[in-house]
PDB file of C-alpha atoms in Angstrom:
ATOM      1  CA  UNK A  27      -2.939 -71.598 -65.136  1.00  0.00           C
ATOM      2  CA  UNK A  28      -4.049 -74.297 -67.566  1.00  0.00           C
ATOM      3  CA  UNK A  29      -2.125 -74.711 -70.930  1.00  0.00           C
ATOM      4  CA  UNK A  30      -3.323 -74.638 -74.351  1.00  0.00           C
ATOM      5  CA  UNK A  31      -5.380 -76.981 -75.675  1.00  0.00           C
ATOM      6  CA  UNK A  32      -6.770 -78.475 -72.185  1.00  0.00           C
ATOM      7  CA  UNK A  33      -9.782 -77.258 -72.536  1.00  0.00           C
ATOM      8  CA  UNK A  34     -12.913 -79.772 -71.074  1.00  0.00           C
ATOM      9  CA  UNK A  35     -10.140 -82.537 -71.096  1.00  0.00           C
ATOM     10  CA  UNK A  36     -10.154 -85.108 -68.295  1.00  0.00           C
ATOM     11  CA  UNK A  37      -7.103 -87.387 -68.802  1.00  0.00           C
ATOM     12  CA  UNK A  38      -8.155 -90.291 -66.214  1.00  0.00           C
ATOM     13  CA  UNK A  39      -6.940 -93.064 -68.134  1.00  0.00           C
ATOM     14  CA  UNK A  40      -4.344 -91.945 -70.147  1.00  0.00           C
ATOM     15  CA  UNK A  41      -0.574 -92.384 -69.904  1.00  0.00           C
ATOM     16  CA  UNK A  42       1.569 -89.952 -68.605  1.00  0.00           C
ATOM     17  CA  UNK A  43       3.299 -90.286 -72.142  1.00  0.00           C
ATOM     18  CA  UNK A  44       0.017 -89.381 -73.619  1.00  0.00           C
ATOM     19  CA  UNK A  45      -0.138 -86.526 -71.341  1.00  0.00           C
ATOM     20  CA  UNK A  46       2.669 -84.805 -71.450  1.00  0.00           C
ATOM     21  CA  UNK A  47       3.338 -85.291 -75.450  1.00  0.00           C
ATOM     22  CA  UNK A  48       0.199 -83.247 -75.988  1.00  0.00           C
ATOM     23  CA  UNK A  49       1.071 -80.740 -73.533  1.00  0.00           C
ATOM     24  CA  UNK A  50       4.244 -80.301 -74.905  1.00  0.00           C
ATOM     25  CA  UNK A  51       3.222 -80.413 -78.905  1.00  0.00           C
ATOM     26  CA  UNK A  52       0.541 -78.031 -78.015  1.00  0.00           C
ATOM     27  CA  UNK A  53       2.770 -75.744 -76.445  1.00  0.00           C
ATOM     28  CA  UNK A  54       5.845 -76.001 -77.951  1.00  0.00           C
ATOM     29  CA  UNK A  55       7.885 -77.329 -75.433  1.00  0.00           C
ATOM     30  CA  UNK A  56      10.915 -79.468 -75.974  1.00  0.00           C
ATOM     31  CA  UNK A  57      12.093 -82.189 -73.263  1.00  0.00           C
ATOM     32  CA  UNK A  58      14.644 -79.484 -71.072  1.00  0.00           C
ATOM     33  CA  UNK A  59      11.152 -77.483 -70.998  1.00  0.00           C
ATOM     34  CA  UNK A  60       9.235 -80.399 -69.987  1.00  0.00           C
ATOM     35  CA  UNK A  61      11.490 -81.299 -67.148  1.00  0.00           C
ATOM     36  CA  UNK A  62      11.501 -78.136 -66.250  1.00  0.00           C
ATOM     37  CA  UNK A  63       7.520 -77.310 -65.812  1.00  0.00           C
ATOM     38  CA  UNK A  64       6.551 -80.980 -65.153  1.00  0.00           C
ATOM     39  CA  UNK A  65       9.655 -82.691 -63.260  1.00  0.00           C
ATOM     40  CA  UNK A  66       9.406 -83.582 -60.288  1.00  0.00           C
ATOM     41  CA  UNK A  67      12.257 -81.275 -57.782  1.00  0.00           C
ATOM     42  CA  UNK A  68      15.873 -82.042 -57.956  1.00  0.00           C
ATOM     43  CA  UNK A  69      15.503 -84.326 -61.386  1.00  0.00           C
ATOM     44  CA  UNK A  70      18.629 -83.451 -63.707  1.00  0.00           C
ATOM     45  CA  UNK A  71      17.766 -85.032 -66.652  1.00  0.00           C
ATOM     46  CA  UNK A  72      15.147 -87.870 -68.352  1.00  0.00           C
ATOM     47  CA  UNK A  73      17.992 -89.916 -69.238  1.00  0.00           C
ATOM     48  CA  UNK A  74      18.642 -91.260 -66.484  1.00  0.00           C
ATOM     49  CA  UNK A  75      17.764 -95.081 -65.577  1.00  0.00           C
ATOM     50  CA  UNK A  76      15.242 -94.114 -62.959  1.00  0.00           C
ATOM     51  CA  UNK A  77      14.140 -90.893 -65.069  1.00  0.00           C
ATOM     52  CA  UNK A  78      13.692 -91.992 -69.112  1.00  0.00           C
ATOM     53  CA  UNK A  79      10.398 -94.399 -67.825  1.00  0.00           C
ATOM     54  CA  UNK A  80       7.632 -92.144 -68.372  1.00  0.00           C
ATOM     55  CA  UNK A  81       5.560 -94.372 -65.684  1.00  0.00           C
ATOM     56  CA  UNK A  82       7.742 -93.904 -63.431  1.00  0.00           C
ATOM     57  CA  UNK A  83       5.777 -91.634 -60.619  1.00  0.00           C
ATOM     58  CA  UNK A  84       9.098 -90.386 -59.504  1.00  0.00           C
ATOM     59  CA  UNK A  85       9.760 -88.008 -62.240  1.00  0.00           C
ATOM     60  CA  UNK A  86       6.306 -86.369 -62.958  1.00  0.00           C
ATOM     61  CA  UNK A  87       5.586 -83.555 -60.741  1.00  0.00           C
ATOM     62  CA  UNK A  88       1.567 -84.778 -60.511  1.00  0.00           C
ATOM     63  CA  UNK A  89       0.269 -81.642 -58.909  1.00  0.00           C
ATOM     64  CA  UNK A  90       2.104 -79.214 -60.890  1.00  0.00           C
ATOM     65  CA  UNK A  91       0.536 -81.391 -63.933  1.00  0.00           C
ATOM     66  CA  UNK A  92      -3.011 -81.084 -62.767  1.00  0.00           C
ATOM     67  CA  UNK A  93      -2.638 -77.602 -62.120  1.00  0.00           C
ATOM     68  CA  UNK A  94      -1.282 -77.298 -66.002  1.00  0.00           C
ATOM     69  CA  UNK A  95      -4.741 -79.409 -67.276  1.00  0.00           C
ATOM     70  CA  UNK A  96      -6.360 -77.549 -65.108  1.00  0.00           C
ATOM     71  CA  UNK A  97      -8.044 -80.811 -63.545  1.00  0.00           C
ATOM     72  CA  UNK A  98      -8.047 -82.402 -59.773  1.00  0.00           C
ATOM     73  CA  UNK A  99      -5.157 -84.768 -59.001  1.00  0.00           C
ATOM     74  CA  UNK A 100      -7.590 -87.400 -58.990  1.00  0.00           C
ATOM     75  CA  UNK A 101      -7.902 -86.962 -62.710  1.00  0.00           C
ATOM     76  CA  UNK A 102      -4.295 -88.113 -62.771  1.00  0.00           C
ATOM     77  CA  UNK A 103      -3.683 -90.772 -59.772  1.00  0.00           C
ATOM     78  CA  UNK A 104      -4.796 -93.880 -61.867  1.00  0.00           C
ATOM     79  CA  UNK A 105      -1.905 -93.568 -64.243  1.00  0.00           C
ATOM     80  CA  UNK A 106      -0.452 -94.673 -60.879  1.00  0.00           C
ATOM     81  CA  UNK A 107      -2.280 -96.473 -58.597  1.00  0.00           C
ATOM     82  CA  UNK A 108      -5.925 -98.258 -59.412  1.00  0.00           C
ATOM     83  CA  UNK A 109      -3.880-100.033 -62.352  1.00  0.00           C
ATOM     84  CA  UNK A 110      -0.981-101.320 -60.518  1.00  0.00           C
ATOM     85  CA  UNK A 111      -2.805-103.305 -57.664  1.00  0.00           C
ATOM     86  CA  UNK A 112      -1.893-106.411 -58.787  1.00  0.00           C
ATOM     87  CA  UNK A 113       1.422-105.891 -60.307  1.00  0.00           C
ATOM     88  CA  UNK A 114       2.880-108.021 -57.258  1.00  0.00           C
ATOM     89  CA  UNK A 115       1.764-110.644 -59.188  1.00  0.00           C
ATOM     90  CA  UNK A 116       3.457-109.578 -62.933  1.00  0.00           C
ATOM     91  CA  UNK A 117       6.926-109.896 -63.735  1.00  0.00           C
ATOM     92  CA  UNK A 118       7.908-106.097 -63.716  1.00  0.00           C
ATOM     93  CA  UNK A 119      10.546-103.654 -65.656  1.00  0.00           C
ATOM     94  CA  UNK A 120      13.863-104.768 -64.424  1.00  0.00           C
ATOM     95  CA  UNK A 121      14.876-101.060 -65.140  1.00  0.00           C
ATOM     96  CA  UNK A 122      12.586 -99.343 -62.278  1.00  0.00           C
ATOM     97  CA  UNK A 123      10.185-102.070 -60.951  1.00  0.00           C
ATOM     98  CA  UNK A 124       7.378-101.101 -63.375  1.00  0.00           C
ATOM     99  CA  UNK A 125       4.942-103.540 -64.517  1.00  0.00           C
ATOM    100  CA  UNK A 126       4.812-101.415 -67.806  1.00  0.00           C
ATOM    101  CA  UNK A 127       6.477-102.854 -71.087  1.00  0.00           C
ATOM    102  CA  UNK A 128       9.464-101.185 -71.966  1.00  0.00           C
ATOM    103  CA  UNK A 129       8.782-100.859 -75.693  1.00  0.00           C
ATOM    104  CA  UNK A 130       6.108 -97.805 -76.836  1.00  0.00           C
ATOM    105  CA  UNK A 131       2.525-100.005 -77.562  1.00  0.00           C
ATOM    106  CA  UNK A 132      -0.361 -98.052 -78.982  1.00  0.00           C
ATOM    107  CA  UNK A 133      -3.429 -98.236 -80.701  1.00  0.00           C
ATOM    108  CA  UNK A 134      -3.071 -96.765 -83.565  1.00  0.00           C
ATOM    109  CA  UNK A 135      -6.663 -95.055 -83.763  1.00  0.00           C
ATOM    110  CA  UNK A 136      -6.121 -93.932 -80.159  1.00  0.00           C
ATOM    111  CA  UNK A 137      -2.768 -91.689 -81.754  1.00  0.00           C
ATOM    112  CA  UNK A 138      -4.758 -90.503 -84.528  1.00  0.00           C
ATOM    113  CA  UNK A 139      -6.791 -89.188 -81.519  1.00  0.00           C
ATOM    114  CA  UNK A 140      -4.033 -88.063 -79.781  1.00  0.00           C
ATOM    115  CA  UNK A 141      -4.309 -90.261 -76.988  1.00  0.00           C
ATOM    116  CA  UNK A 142      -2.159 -93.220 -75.171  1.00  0.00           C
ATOM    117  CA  UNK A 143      -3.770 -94.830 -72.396  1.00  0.00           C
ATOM    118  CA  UNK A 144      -1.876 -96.638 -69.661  1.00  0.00           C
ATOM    119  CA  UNK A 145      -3.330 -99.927 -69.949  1.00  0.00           C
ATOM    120  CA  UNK A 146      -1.953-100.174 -73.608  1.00  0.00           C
ATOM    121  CA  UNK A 147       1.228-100.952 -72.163  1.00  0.00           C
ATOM    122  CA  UNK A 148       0.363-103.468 -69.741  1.00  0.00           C
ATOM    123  CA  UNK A 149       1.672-107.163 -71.136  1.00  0.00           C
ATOM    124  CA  UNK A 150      -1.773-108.215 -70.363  1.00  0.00           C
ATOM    125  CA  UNK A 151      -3.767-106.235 -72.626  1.00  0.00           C
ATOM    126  CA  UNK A 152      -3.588-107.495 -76.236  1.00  0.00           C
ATOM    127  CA  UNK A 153      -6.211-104.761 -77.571  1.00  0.00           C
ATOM    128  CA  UNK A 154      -7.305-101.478 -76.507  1.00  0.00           C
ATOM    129  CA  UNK A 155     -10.412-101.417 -74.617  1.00  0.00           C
ATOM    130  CA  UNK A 156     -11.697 -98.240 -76.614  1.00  0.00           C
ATOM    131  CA  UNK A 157     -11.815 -99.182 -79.774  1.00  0.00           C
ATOM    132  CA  UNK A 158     -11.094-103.121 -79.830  1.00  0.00           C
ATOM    133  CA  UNK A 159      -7.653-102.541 -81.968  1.00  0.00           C
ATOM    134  CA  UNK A 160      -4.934-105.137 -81.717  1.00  0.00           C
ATOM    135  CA  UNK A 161      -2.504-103.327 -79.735  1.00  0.00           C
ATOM    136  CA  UNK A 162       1.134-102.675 -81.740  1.00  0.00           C
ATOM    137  CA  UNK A 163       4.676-101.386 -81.078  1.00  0.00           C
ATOM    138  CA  UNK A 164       5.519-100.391 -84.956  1.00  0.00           C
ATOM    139  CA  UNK A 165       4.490 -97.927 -87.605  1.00  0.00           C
ATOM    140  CA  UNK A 166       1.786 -99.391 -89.703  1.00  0.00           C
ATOM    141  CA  UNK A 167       3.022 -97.947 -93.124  1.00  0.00           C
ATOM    142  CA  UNK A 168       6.519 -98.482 -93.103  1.00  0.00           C
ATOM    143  CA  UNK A 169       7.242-101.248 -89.455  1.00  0.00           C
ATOM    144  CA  UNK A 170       9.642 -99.806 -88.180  1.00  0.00           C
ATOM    145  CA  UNK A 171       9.376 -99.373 -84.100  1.00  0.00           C
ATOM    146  CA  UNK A 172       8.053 -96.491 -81.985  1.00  0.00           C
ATOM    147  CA  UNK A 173      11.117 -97.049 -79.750  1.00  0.00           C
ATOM    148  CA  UNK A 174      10.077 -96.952 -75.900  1.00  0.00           C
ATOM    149  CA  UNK A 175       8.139 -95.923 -73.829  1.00  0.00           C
ATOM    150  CA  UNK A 176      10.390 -93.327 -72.059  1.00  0.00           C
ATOM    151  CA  UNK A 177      10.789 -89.630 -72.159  1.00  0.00           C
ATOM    152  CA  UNK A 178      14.650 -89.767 -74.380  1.00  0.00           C
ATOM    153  CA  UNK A 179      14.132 -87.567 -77.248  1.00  0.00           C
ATOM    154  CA  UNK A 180      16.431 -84.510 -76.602  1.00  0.00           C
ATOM    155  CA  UNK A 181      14.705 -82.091 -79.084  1.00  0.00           C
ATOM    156  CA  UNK A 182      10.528 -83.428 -79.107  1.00  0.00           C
ATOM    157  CA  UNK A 183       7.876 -86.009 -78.316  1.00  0.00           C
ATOM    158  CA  UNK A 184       7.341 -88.337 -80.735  1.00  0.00           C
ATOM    159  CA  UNK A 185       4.378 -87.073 -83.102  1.00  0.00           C
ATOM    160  CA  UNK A 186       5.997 -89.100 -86.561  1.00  0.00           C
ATOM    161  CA  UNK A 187       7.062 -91.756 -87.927  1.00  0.00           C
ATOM    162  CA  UNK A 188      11.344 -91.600 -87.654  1.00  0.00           C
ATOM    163  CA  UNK A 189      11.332 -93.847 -90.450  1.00  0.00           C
ATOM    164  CA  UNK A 190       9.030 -92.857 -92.898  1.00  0.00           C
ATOM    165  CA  UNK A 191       7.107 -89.663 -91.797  1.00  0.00           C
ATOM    166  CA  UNK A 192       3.977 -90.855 -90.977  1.00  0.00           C
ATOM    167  CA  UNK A 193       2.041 -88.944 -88.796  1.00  0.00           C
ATOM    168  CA  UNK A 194       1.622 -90.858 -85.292  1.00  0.00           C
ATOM    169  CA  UNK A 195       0.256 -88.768 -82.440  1.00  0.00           C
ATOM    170  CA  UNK A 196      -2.322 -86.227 -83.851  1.00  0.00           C
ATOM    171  CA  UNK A 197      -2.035 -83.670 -80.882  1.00  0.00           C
ATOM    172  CA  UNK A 198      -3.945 -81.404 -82.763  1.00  0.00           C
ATOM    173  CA  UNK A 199      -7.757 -83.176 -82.050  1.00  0.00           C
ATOM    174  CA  UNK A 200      -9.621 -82.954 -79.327  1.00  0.00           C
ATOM    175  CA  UNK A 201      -8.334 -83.847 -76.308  1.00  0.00           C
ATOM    176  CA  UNK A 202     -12.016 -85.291 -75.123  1.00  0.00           C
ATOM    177  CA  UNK A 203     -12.059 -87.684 -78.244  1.00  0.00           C
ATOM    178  CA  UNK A 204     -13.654 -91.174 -77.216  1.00  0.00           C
ATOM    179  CA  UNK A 205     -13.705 -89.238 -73.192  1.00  0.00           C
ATOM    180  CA  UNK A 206     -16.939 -90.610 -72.241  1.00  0.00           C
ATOM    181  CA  UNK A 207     -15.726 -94.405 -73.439  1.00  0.00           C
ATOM    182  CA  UNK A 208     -12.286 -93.741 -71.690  1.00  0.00           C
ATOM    183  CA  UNK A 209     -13.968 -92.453 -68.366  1.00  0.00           C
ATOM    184  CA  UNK A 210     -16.341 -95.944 -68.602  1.00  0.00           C
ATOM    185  CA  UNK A 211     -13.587 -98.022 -69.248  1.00  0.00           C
ATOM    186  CA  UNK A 212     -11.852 -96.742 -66.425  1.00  0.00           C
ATOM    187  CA  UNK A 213     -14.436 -96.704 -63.990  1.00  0.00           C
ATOM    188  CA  UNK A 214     -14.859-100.400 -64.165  1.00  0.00           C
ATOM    189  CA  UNK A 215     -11.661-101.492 -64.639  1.00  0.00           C
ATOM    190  CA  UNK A 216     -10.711-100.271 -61.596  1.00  0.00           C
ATOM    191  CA  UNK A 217     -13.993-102.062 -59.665  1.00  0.00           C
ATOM    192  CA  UNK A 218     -12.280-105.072 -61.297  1.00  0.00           C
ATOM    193  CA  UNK A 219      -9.087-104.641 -59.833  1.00  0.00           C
ATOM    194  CA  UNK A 220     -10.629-104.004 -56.312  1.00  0.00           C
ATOM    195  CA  UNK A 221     -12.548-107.174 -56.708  1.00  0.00           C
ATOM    196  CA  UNK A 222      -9.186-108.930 -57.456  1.00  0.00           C
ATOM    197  CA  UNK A 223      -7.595-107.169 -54.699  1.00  0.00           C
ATOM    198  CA  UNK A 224     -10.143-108.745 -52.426  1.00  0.00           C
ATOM    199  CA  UNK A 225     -10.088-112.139 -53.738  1.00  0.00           C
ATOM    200  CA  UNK A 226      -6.140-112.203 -53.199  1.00  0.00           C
ATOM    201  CA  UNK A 227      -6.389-110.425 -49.773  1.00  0.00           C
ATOM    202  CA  UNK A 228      -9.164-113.271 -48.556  1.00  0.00           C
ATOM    203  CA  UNK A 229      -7.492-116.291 -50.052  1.00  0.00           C
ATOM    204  CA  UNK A 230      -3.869-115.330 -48.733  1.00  0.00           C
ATOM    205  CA  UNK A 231      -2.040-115.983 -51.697  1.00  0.00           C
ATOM    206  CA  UNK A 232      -0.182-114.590 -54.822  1.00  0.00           C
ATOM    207  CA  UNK A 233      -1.673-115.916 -57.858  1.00  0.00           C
ATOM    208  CA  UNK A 234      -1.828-114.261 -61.551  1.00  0.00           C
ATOM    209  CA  UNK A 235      -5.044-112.565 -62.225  1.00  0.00           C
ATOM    210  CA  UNK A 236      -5.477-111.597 -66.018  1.00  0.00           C
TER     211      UNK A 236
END
């Protein structure tokens, strides 16, 4: 059964952060109830090393997530897959092999959206492909730091400012804000990275793409 506020929402595109955050603002979950509807079997806890890395695709039961959205798992498997070809080639997250920065980057119009996408924490992104916004890792009124990009709060998702009370992550809007730009972007990003892929596989070597 889908959750509240999934209605018409197609997430390709978006973080699992992203995801989950709305799902559980919307809902009223805190992080023992996330792990609990959304963790993958047997995981004890998001604070552990291989856990707290929200891009991890160890931790995030994908199917049971799709089935919550009420979407097909293909709406989900480019958080994990079409971006990542060439991370062979990227120096990754010592902390779980992750190409992925470890510190939470956003745009900030995408949050007053309510909306993360993957790609915004990818070192080679410098602004977000939606709305052309310089990409940042700090509160805009007050500078101090989202903090990272795991799952480690042990009461709620991070929806303010813990510094001054700004309002970050507006999970109350529309989920399918800026959806039809998202669902472009995505589409041909990932052509891009299958060109790459075959430029790499035909020339036999490992060289950085950007």
């Amino acid at each position: 059964m889908a959750l509240i506020g999934t209605a018409n929402w197609i997430p390709v595109g978006e973080s699992t952060w992203s995801i989950v955050t709305r799902l559980a603002l919307r809902n009223r979950f805190d992080w023992s109830e996330v792990r609990r509807v959304f963790g993958k079997k047997g995981l004890s806890s998001f604070q552990s090393a291989i856990g707290s890395h929200c891009d991890n695709p160890e931790i995030i039961d994908l199917i049971r997530l799709a089935r919550s959205i009420g979407c097909g798992l293909e709406a989900l498997q480019p958080s994990f897959s079409d971006y990542y070809q060439v991370a062979r080639v990227h120096t990754r997250n010592p902390r779980d092999g992750s190409p992925t920065l470890r510190q939470l980057r956003a745009c900030t119009s995408c949050l007053e959206e309510g909306s993360h996408l993957l790609v915004h924490q990818l070192p080679w992104w410098a602004r977000c492909p939606i709305h052309f916004e310089e990409l940042t890792t700090k509160c805009t009124r007050c500078n101090a730091p989202f903090g990272f990009f795991e799952f480690s709060r042990p009461t709620k998702p991070i929806d303010t400012c813990s510094q001054c009370g700004k309002a970050l992550f507006n999970w109350q809007s529309s989920p399918s804000a800026h959806q039809k730009a998202r669902l472009k972007f995505v589409s041909e990003y990932a052509d891009w990275i299958r060109t790459v892929r075959r430029g790499r596989n035909e020339q036999g070597g490992s060289f950085l793409w950007l």
